[in-house]
C-alpha positions as a printed NumPy array, in Angstrom:
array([[ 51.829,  31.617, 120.269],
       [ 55.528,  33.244, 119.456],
       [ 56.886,  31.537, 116.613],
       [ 60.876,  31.151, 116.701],
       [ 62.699,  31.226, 113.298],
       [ 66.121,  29.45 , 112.895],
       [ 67.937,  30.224, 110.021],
       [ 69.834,  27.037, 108.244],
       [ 73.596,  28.29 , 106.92 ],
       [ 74.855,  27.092, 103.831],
       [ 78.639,  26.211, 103.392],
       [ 79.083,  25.118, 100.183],
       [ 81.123,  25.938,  97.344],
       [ 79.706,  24.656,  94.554],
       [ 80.853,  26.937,  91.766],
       [ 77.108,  28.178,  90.547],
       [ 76.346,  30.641,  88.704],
       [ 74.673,  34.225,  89.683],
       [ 72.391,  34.609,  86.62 ],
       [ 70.601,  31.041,  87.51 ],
       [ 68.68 ,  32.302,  90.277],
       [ 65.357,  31.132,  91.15 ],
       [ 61.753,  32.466,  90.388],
       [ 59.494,  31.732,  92.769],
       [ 55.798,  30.703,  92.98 ],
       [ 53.213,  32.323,  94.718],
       [ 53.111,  31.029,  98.742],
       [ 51.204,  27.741,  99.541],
       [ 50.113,  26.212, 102.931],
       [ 48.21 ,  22.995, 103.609],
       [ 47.521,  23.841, 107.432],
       [ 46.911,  20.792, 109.786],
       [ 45.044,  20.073, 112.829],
       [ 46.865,  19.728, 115.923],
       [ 47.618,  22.125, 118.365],
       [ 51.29 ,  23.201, 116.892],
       [ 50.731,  23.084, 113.611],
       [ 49.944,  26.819, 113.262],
       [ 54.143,  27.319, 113.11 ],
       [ 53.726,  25.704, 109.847],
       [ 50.654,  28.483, 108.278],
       [ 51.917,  30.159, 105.241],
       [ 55.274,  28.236, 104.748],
       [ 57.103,  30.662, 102.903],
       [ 59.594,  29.503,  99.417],
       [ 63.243,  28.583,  99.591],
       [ 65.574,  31.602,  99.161],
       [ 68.645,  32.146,  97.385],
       [ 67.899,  29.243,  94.888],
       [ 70.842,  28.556,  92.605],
       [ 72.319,  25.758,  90.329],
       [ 74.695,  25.023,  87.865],
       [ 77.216,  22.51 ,  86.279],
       [ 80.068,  22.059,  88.501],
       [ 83.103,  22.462,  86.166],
       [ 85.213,  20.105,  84.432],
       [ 82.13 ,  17.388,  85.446],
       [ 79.039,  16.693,  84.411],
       [ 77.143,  17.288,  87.669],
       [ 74.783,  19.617,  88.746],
       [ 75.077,  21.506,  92.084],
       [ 72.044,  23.122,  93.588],
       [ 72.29 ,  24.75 ,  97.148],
       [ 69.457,  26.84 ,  98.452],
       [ 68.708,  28.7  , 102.069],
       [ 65.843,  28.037, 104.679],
       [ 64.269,  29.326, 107.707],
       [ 62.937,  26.482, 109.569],
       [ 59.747,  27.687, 112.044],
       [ 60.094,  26.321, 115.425],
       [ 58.092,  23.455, 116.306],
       [ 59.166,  21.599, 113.435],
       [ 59.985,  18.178, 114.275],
       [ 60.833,  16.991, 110.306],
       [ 62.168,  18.53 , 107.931],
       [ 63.369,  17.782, 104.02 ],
       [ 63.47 ,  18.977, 100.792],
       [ 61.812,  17.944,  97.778],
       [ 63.703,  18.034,  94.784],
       [ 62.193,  17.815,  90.831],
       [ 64.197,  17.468,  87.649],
       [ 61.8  ,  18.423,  84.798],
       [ 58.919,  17.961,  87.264],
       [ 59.636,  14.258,  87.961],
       [ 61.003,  13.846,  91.653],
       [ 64.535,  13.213,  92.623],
       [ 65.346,  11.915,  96.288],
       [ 64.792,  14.688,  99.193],
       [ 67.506,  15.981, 100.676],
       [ 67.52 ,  17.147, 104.354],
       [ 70.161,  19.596, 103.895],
       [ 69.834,  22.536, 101.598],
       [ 71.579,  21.612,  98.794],
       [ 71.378,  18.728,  96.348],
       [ 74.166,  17.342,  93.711],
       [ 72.357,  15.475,  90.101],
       [ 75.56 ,  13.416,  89.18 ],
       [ 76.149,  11.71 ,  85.457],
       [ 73.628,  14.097,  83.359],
       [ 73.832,  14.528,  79.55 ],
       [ 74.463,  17.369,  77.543],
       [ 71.154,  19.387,  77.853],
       [ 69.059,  21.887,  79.658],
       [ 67.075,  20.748,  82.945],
       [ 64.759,  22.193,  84.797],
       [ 64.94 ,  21.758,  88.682],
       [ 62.224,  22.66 ,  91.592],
       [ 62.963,  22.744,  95.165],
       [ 59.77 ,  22.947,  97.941],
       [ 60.069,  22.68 , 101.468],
       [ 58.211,  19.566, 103.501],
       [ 58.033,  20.05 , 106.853],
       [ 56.326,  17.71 , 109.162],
       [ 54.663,  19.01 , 112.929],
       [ 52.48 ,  17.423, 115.601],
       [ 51.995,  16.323, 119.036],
       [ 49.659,  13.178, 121.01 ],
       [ 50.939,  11.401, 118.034],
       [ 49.3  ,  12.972, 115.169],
       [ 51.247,  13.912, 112.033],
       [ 50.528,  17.024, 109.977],
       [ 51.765,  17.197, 106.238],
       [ 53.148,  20.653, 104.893],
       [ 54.095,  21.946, 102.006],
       [ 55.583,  25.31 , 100.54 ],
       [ 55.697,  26.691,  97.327],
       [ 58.264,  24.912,  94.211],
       [ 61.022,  27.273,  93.522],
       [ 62.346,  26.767,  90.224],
       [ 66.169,  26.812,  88.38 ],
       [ 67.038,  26.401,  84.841],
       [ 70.142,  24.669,  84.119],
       [ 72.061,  23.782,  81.125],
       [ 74.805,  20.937,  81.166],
       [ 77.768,  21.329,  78.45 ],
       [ 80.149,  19.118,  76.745],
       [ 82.99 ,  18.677,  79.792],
       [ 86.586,  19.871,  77.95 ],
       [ 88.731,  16.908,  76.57 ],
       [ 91.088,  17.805,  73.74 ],
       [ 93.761,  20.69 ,  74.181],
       [ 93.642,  23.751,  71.83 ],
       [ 94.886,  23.512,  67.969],
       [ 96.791,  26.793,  67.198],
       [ 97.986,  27.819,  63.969],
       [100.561,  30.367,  62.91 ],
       [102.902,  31.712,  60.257],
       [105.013,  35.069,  59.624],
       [104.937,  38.007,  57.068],
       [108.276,  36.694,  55.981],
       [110.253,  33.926,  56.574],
       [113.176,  36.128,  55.035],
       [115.042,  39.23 ,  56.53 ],
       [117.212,  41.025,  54.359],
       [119.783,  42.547,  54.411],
       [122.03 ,  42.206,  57.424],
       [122.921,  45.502,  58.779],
       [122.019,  45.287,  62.076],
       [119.245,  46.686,  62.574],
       [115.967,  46.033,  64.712],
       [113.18 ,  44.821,  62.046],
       [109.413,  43.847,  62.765],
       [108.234,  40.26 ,  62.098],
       [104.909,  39.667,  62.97 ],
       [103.224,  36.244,  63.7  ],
       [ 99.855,  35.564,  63.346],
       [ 97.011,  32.982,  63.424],
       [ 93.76 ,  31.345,  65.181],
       [ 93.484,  29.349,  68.619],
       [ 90.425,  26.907,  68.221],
       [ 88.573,  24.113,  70.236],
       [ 85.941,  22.199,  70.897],
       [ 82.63 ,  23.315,  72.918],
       [ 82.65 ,  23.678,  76.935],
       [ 86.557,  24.319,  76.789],
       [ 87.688,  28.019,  78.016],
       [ 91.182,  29.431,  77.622],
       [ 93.469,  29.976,  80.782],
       [ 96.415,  31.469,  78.832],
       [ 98.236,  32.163,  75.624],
       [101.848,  32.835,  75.311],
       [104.498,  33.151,  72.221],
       [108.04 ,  32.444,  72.394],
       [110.9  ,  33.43 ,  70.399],
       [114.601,  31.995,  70.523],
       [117.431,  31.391,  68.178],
       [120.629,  30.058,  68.622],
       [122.854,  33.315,  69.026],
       [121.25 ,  33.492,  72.948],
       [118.032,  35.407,  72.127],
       [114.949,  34.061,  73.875],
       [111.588,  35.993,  74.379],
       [107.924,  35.295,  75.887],
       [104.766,  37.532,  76.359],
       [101.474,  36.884,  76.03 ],
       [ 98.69 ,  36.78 ,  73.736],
       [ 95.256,  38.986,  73.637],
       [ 92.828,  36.612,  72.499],
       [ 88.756,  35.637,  74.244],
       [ 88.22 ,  32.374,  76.236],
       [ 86.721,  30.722,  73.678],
       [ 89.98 ,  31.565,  71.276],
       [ 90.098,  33.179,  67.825],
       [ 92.765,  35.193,  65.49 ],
       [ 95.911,  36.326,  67.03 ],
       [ 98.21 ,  39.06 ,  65.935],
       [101.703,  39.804,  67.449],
       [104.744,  41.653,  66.368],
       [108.413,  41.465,  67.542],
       [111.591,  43.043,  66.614],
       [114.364,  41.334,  65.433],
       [117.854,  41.981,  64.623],
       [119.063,  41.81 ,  61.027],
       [122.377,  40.603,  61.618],
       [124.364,  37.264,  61.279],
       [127.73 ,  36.298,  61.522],
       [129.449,  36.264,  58.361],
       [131.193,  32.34 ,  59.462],
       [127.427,  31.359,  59.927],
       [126.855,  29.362,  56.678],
       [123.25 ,  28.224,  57.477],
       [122.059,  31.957,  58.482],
       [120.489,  33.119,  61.656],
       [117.033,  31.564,  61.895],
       [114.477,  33.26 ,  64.422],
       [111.516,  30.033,  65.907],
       [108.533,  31.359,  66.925],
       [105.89 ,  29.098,  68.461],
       [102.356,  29.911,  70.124],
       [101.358,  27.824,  73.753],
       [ 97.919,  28.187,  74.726],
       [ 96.277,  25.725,  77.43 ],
       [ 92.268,  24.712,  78.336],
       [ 91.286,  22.424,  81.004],
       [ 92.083,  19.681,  78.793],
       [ 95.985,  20.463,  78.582],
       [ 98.71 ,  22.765,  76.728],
       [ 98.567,  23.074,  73.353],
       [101.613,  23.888,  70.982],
       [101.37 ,  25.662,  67.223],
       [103.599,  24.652,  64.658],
       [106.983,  26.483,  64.123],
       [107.652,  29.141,  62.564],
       [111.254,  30.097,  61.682],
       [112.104,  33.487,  59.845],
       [115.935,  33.093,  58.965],
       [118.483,  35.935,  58.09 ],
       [120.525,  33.938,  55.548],
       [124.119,  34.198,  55.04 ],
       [123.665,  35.557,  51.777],
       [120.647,  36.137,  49.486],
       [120.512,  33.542,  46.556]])
C-alpha cells in the first residue's frame, strides 16, 4: 500500500515563545483491524509544539504542526492541562482563556480515526508536552523618581555647566518598559529630550545635561531649569516629579 502524507499549515500568530518547545514521548500506535488501518501504524508525535501567554491577557496560546496519513477519515486533537483533558480541537492549535497566575502543564496527542464496511478503528499517538507559566497581566503605569546634584547654579557668567538628574523607574510584576525619555525646558526658549538607558523591567537612571549659567539681570525670580522623566509600560505613561535647578538673580 503507498501511504500519502499531507502536511497541515499553521497560520497563526500567537505571540509564543521559542524556549517553550515541546519534549516528546517515545512513539505509540494502537493498530486496528480493517483493511486501511495500516496508514495509521506508528502514528508519529505532533511537531513544532509551542505555547505561551498571549500578552497583555491572561490566555494561553498553543499551536502545533501535523502530518495527517492518507486514509484518515477523522481527525482531532487531544488537549491536557496538568493531565486532565481540555476539549479537542480539530485544528492545530488550541487557546486556554481566563487562567490564573501560575505554571501549567499542557499535552497535545493526535486521534485519528480510519475504517471502511463500517468499522471504526481508534488511534492514538504519543502526548507531546509544554510548560507554561501565566503572569500578572500589566495594570498600573511606572512610578519614577528623580532629583539633581544641585538645585543651585552659581555664578552667572555664562557658561555651559553640568547638572545631572538621577533616580529609579519601578513597577509592578508582568509590566515591561517600551521607553524612557527626560525633558528639559525653561522659560528663556530652551527645551530638550533624549532618552534614557535603563532594562525592561526598570531600575536607577543617571543622566547629565549642560546648562547655561546665565540670567537676565531684570529677571527677579532667576532662571529656573524643569527637568522631568516619562517612561511608559503597557499599562500607560508615567511622569516623575519635577525637578527645577534655578540660576537665581543673586545669591542670598
Amino acid at each position: 500500500m503507498i501511504k500519502k502524507v499531507y502536511l497541515i499549515v499553521i497560520g497563526l500568530t500567537l505571540g509564543l515563545s521559542a524556549s517553550a518547545m515541546a519534549q516528546n514521548e517515545a512513539t505509540v500506535c494502537y493498530d486496528g483491524s480493517t483493511s486501511n488501518s495500516a496508514v495509521c501504524n506508528d502514528l508519529a508525535a505532533v511537531t513544532g509544539f509551542v505555547g505561551a501567554q498571549i500578552p497583555g491577557t491572561f490566555n494561553v496560546g498553543m499551536q502545533w504542526a501535523y502530518a495527517v496519513p492518507a486514509g484518515a477519515e477523522w481527525v482531532e486533537y487531544q488537549i491536557q492541562r496538568d493531565g486532565v483533558g481540555l476539549s479537542s480541537s480539530f485544528s492545530p492549535s488550541y487557546l486556554d482563556a481566563g487562567m490564573a497566575v501560575g505554571q501549567y502543564s499542557y499535552s497535545v496527542r493526535v486521534h485519528i480515526k480510519s475504517g471502511t464496511g463500517g468499522a471504526t478503528v481508534n488511534h492514538f499517538g504519543p502526548w507531546s508536552h509544554v510548560s507554561v507559566k501565566v503572569a500578572a497581566a500589566c495594570s498600573l503605569q511606572p512610578v519614577i523618581t528623580a532629583s539633581a546634584n544641585t538645585s543651585l547654579i552659581w555664578p552667572p557668567n555664562h557658561k555651559m555647566v553640568p547638572l545631572t538628574i538621577s533616580g529609579t523607574i519601578s513597577q509592578e510584576p508582568g509590566c515591561s518598559l517600551v521607553g524612557a525619555f527626560y525633558r528639559l525646558n525653561d522659560e528663556y526658549g530652551v527645551n530638550q529630550a533624549g532618552s534614557l538607558t535603563v532594562g525592561p523591567n526598570g531600575g536607577d537612571y543617571s543622566v547629565t545635561v549642560y546648562v547655561e549659567a546665565w540670567r537676565l539681570g531684570t529677571d527677579m525670580d532667576g532662571r529656573a531649569y524643569t527637568f522631568t522623566v516619562d517612561a511608559s509600560n503597557q499599562a500607560g505613561p508615567g511622569t516623575s516629579n519635577a525637578v527645577v535647578a534655578t540660576v537665581p538673580h543673586d545669591q542670598r
